[in-house]
PDB file of C-alpha atoms in Angstrom:
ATOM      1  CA  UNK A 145     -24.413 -51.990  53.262  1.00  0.00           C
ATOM      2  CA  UNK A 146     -21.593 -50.725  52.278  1.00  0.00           C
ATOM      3  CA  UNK A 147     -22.596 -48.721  48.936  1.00  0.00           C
ATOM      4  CA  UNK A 148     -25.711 -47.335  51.181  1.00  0.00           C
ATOM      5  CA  UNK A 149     -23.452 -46.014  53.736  1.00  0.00           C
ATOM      6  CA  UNK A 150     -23.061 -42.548  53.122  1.00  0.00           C
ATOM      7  CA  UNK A 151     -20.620 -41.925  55.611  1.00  0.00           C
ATOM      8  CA  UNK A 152     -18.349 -44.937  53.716  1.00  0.00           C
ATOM      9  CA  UNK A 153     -17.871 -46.480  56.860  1.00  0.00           C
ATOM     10  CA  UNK A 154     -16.691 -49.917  54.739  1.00  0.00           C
ATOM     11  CA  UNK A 155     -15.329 -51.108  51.961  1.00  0.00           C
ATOM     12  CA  UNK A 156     -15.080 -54.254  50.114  1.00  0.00           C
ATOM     13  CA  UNK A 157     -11.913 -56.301  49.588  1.00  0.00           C
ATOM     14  CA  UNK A 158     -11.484 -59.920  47.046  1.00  0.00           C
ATOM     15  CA  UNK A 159      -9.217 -62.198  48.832  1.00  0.00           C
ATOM     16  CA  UNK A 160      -8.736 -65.452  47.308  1.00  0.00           C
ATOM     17  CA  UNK A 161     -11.830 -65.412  45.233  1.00  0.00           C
ATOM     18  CA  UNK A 162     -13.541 -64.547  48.334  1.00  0.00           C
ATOM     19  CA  UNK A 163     -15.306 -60.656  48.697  1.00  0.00           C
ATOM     20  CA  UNK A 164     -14.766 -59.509  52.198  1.00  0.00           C
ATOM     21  CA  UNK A 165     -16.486 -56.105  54.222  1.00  0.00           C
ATOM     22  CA  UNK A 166     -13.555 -53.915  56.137  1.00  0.00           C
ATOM     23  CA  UNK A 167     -14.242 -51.263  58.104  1.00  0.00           C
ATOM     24  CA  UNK A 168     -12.811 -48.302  56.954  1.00  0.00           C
ATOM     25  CA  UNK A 169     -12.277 -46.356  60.857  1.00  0.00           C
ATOM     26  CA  UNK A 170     -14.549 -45.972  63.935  1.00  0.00           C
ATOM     27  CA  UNK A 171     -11.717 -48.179  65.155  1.00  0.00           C
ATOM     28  CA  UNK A 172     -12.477 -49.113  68.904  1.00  0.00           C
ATOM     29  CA  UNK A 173     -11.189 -52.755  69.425  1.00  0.00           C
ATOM     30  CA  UNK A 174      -7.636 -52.813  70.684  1.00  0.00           C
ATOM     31  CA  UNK A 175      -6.370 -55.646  68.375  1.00  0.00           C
ATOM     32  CA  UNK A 176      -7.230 -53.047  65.665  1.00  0.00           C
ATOM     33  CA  UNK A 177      -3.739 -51.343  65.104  1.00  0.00           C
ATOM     34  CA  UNK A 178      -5.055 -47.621  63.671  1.00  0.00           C
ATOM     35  CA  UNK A 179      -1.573 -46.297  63.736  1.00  0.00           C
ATOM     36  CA  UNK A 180      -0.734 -48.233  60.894  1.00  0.00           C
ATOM     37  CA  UNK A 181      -4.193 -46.950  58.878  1.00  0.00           C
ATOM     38  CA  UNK A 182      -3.199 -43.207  59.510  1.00  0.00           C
ATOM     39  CA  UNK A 183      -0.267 -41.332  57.430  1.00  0.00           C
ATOM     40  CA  UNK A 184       2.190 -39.623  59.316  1.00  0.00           C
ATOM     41  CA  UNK A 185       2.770 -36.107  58.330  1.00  0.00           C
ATOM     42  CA  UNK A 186       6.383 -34.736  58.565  1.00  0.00           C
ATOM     43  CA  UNK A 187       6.071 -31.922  56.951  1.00  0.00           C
ATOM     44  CA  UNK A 188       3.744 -28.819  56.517  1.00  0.00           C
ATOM     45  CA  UNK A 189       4.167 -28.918  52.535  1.00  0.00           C
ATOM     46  CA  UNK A 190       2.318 -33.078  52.298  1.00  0.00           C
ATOM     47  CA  UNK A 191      -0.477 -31.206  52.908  1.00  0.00           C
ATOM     48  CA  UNK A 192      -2.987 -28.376  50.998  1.00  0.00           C
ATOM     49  CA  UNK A 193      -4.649 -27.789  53.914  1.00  0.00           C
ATOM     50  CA  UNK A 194      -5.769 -29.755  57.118  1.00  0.00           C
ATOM     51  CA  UNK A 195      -9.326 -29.009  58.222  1.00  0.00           C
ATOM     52  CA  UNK A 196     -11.900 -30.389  61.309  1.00  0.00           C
ATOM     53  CA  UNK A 197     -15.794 -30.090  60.449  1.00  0.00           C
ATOM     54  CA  UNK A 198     -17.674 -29.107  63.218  1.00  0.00           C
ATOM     55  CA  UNK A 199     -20.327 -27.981  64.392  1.00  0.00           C
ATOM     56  CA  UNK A 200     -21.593 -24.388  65.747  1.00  0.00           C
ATOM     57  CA  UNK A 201     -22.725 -25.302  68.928  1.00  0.00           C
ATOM     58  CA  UNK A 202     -19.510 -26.697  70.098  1.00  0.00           C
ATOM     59  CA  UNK A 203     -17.526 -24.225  68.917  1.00  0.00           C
ATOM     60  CA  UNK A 204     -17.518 -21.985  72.026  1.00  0.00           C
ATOM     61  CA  UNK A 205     -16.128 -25.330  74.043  1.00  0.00           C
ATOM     62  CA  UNK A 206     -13.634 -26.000  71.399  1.00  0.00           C
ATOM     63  CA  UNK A 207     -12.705 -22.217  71.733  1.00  0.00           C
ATOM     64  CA  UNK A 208     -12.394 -21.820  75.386  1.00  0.00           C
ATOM     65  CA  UNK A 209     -10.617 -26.176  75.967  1.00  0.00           C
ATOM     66  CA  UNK A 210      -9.444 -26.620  72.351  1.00  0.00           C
ATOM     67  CA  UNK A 211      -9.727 -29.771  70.220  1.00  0.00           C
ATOM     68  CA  UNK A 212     -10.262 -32.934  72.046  1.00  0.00           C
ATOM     69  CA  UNK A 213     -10.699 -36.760  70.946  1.00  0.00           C
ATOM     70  CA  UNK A 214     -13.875 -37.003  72.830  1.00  0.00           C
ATOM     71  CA  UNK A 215     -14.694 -40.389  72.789  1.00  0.00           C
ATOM     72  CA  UNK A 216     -12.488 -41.516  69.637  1.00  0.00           C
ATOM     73  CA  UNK A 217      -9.155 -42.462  69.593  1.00  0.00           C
ATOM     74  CA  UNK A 218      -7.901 -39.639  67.523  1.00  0.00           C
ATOM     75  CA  UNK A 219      -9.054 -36.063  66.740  1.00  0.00           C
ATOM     76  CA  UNK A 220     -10.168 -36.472  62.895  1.00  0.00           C
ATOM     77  CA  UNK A 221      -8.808 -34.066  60.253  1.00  0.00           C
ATOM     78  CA  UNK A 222      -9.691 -34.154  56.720  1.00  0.00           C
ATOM     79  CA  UNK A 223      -7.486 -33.052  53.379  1.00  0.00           C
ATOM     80  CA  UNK A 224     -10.820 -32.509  51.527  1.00  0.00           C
ATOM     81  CA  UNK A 225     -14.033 -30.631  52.454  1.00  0.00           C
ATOM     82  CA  UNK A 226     -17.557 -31.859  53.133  1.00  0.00           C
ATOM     83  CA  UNK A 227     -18.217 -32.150  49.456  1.00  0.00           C
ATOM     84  CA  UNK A 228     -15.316 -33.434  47.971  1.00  0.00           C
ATOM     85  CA  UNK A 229     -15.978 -36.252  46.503  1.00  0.00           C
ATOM     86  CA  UNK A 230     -12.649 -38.363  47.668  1.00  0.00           C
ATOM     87  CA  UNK A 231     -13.307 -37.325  51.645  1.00  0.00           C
ATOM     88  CA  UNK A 232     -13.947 -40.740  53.100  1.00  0.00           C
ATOM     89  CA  UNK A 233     -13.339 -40.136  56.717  1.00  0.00           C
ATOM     90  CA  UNK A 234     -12.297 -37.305  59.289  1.00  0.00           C
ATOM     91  CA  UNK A 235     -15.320 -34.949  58.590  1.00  0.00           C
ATOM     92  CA  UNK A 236     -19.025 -35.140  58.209  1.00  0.00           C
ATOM     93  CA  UNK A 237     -20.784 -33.952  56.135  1.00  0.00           C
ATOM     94  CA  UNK A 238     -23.428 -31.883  57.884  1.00  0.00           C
ATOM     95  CA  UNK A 239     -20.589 -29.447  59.936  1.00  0.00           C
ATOM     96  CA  UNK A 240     -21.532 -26.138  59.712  1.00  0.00           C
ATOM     97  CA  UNK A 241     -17.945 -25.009  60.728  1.00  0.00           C
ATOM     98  CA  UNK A 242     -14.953 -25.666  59.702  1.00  0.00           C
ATOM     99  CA  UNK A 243     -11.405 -25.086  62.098  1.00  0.00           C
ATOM    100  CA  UNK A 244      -8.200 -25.030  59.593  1.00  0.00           C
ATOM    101  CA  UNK A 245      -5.201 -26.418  61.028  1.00  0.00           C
ATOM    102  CA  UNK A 246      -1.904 -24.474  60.976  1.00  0.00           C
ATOM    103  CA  UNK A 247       0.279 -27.629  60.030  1.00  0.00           C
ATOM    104  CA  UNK A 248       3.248 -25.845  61.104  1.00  0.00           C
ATOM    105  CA  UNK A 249       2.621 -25.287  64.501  1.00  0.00           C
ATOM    106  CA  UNK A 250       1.228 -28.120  64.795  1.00  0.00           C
ATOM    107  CA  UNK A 251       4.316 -30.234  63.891  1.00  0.00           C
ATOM    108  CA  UNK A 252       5.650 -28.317  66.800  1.00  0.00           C
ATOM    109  CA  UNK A 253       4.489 -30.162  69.207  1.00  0.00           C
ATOM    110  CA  UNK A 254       1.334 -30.119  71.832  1.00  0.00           C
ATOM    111  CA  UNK A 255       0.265 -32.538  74.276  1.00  0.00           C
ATOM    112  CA  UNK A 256      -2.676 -34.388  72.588  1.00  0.00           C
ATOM    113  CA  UNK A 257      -5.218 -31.760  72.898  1.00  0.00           C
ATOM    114  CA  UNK A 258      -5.020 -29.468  69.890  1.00  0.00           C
ATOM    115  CA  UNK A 259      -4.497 -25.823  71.292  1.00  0.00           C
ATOM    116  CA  UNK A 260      -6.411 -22.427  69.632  1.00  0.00           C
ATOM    117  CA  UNK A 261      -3.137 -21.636  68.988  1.00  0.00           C
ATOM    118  CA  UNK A 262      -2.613 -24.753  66.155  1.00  0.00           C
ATOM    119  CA  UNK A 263      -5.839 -22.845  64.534  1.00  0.00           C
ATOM    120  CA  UNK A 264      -5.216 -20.946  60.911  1.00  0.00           C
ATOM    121  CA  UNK A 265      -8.639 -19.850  60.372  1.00  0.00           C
ATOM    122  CA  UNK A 266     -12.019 -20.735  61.574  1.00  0.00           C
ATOM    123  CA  UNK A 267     -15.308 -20.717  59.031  1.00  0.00           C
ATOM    124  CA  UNK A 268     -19.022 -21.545  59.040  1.00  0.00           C
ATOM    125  CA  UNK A 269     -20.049 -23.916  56.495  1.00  0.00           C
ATOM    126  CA  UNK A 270     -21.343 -24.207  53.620  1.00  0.00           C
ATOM    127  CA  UNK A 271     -20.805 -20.092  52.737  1.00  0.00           C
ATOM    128  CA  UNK A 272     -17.521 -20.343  54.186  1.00  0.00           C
ATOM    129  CA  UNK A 273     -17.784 -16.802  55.997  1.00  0.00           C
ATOM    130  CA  UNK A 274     -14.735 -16.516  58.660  1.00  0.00           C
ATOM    131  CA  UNK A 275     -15.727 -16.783  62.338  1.00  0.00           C
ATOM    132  CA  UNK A 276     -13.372 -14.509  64.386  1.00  0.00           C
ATOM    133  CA  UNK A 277     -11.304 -15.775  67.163  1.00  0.00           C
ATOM    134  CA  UNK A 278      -8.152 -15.154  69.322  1.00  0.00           C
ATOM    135  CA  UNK A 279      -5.335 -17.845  68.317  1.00  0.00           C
ATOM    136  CA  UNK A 280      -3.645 -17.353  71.508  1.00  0.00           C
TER     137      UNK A 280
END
């Protein structure tokens, strides 16, 4: 299972002579503390670049009520992009679009929801063409 999942869902840990599955996010169970999976990020420089993989068809929605969780517990970003090889989580990797983060407005501040506002740069996957928008 887990070298067949391409989405590397879980990973496999030796304990005591013993080889053990983890799940590697998808976290739903309360006695699952994901704070202490995720890195906090002080700073705008720990980062390259910060993007969410999406898709086209909720772009308009994302555009006109900005990022949500949905039904996860956090809104997923990724370091990496769809084909890096070292993306494990926070992006899919049949997005057509791609919404860059602006770290430094981010680490401003918002409410949960990520405003249009947080947005660098918005582009369609995989030809990486940019998708005009108003980052107000």
């Amino acid at each position: 299972a887990v070298r067949k999942d391409n989405k590397q869902r879980f990973s496999l840990l030796e304990e005591n002579g013993e080889l053990l599955i983890r799940a590697n996010q998808g976290h739903t169970v309360m006695t699952v503390e994901s704070e202490r999976l995720l890195k906090q990020i002080l700073s705008a420089d720990e980062v390259q670049f910060c993007v969410h993989g999406t898709y086209k068809r909720n772009l308009e929605s994302i555009l006109e009520s900005r990022l949500k969780r949905m039904k996860r517990l956090h809104v997923h970003f990724s370091s990496g992009l769809p084909t890096d090889g070292e993306v494990i989580s926070g992006m899919r990797r049949d997005v057509n679009v791609l919404i860059y983060l602006d770290v430094r407005k981010a680490l401003e501040g918002f409410d949960g929801v990520v405003p249009v506002k947080c947005f660098e740069k918005i582009e369609s996957w995989p030809d990486r063409k940019p998708i005009p928008f108003l980052n107000v």
